[in-house]
Amino acid sequence: MKLPRVECPSCTRPIAAGMVAGRLSKGRLWRHDAPDSRRDASGLLLSCAGSLAIVDLPCGQMEFTIDVPDPAEAPPPTNDAMALF
């Protein structure tokens, strides 16, 4: 499944947003680095201030497509099963 990309409110880069439970039209941005400063003075990595922010998803609710076989085209049942006990 591909996650929709949403513009980060802080760094304006397109970042993947995962769904938020209970909020069908909202998504949480994935953690990402700030484009201009990757490390602080002590050498630790910094995340963008917009990381993990809750934003509106562009398509509202995400849809999943599932291929469901037609029951009329299913093969006939066979009695090849063995008793377990």
Tab-separated table of C-alpha atoms in Angstrom:
chain	number	residue	atom	x	y	z
A	1	MET	CA	0.000	0.000	0.000
A	2	LYS	CA	1.336	3.412	-0.917
A	3	LEU	CA	0.917	6.188	1.591
A	4	PRO	CA	-0.189	9.586	0.309
A	5	ARG	CA	2.369	12.377	0.316
A	6	VAL	CA	1.451	15.599	2.086
A	7	GLU	CA	3.413	18.832	2.238
A	8	CYS	CA	5.085	19.303	5.619
A	9	PRO	CA	3.906	22.561	7.234
A	10	SER	CA	7.432	23.336	8.480
A	11	CYS	CA	9.800	22.438	5.640
A	12	THR	CA	7.299	22.253	2.713
A	13	ARG	CA	8.714	18.920	1.508
A	14	PRO	CA	6.331	16.117	0.406
A	15	ILE	CA	6.315	13.546	3.247
A	16	ALA	CA	4.380	10.264	3.573
A	17	ALA	CA	1.394	10.446	5.924
A	18	GLY	CA	-0.062	7.374	7.636
A	19	MET	CA	-3.685	7.125	8.749
A	20	VAL	CA	-4.685	8.123	12.286
A	21	ALA	CA	-7.015	5.725	14.103
A	22	GLY	CA	-10.497	7.150	14.538
A	23	ARG	CA	-9.893	10.069	12.165
A	24	LEU	CA	-10.571	9.013	8.590
A	25	SER	CA	-9.595	12.313	6.964
A	26	LYS	CA	-6.441	12.906	9.062
A	27	GLY	CA	-2.924	11.533	8.758
A	28	ARG	CA	0.295	11.696	10.769
A	29	LEU	CA	3.474	12.754	8.950
A	30	TRP	CA	6.361	10.329	9.150
A	31	ARG	CA	9.466	11.434	10.995
A	32	HIS	CA	11.916	13.187	8.663
A	33	ASP	CA	15.042	15.332	8.848
A	34	ALA	CA	15.017	19.067	8.419
A	35	PRO	CA	16.517	19.935	4.999
A	36	ASP	CA	18.868	22.669	6.244
A	37	SER	CA	20.187	21.323	9.564
A	38	ARG	CA	20.772	17.611	9.963
A	39	ARG	CA	22.730	17.702	13.248
A	40	ASP	CA	22.831	19.915	16.299
A	41	ALA	CA	25.995	21.312	17.923
A	42	SER	CA	26.725	18.036	19.747
A	43	GLY	CA	26.374	15.991	16.541
A	44	LEU	CA	22.957	14.438	17.209
A	45	LEU	CA	20.457	14.068	14.359
A	46	LEU	CA	17.540	16.500	14.388
A	47	SER	CA	14.038	15.810	13.124
A	48	CYS	CA	12.026	18.452	11.330
A	49	ALA	CA	9.642	20.424	13.566
A	50	GLY	CA	6.769	19.128	11.403
A	51	SER	CA	7.580	15.461	12.053
A	52	LEU	CA	4.664	13.469	13.485
A	53	ALA	CA	2.257	16.392	12.943
A	54	ILE	CA	-1.374	15.535	12.211
A	55	VAL	CA	-2.470	16.907	8.827
A	56	ASP	CA	-5.443	16.599	6.465
A	57	LEU	CA	-5.087	13.794	3.930
A	58	PRO	CA	-5.527	14.917	0.316
A	59	CYS	CA	-7.922	12.142	-0.676
A	60	GLY	CA	-9.995	11.940	2.496
A	61	GLN	CA	-10.476	8.262	3.288
A	62	MET	CA	-8.041	5.795	1.768
A	63	GLU	CA	-9.565	2.951	-0.236
A	64	PHE	CA	-8.345	-0.613	-0.464
A	65	THR	CA	-9.108	-2.745	-3.486
A	66	ILE	CA	-9.461	-6.487	-2.982
A	67	ASP	CA	-9.974	-9.020	-5.758
A	68	VAL	CA	-12.899	-11.205	-4.741
A	69	PRO	CA	-13.310	-14.376	-6.827
A	70	ASP	CA	-16.715	-15.104	-8.336
A	71	PRO	CA	-18.372	-18.002	-6.435
A	72	ALA	CA	-19.846	-19.317	-9.706
A	73	GLU	CA	-16.333	-19.887	-11.067
A	74	ALA	CA	-15.069	-21.699	-7.955
A	75	PRO	CA	-14.071	-25.361	-8.393
A	76	PRO	CA	-16.503	-27.925	-6.984
A	77	PRO	CA	-15.778	-29.126	-3.426
A	78	THR	CA	-13.991	-32.447	-3.044
A	79	ASN	CA	-14.054	-34.950	-0.176
A	80	ASP	CA	-10.281	-35.440	-0.008
A	81	ALA	CA	-10.093	-34.237	3.579
A	82	MET	CA	-8.816	-36.557	6.290
A	83	ALA	CA	-10.183	-36.754	9.794
A	84	LEU	CA	-7.911	-35.066	12.321
A	85	PHE	CA	-8.876	-37.265	15.282
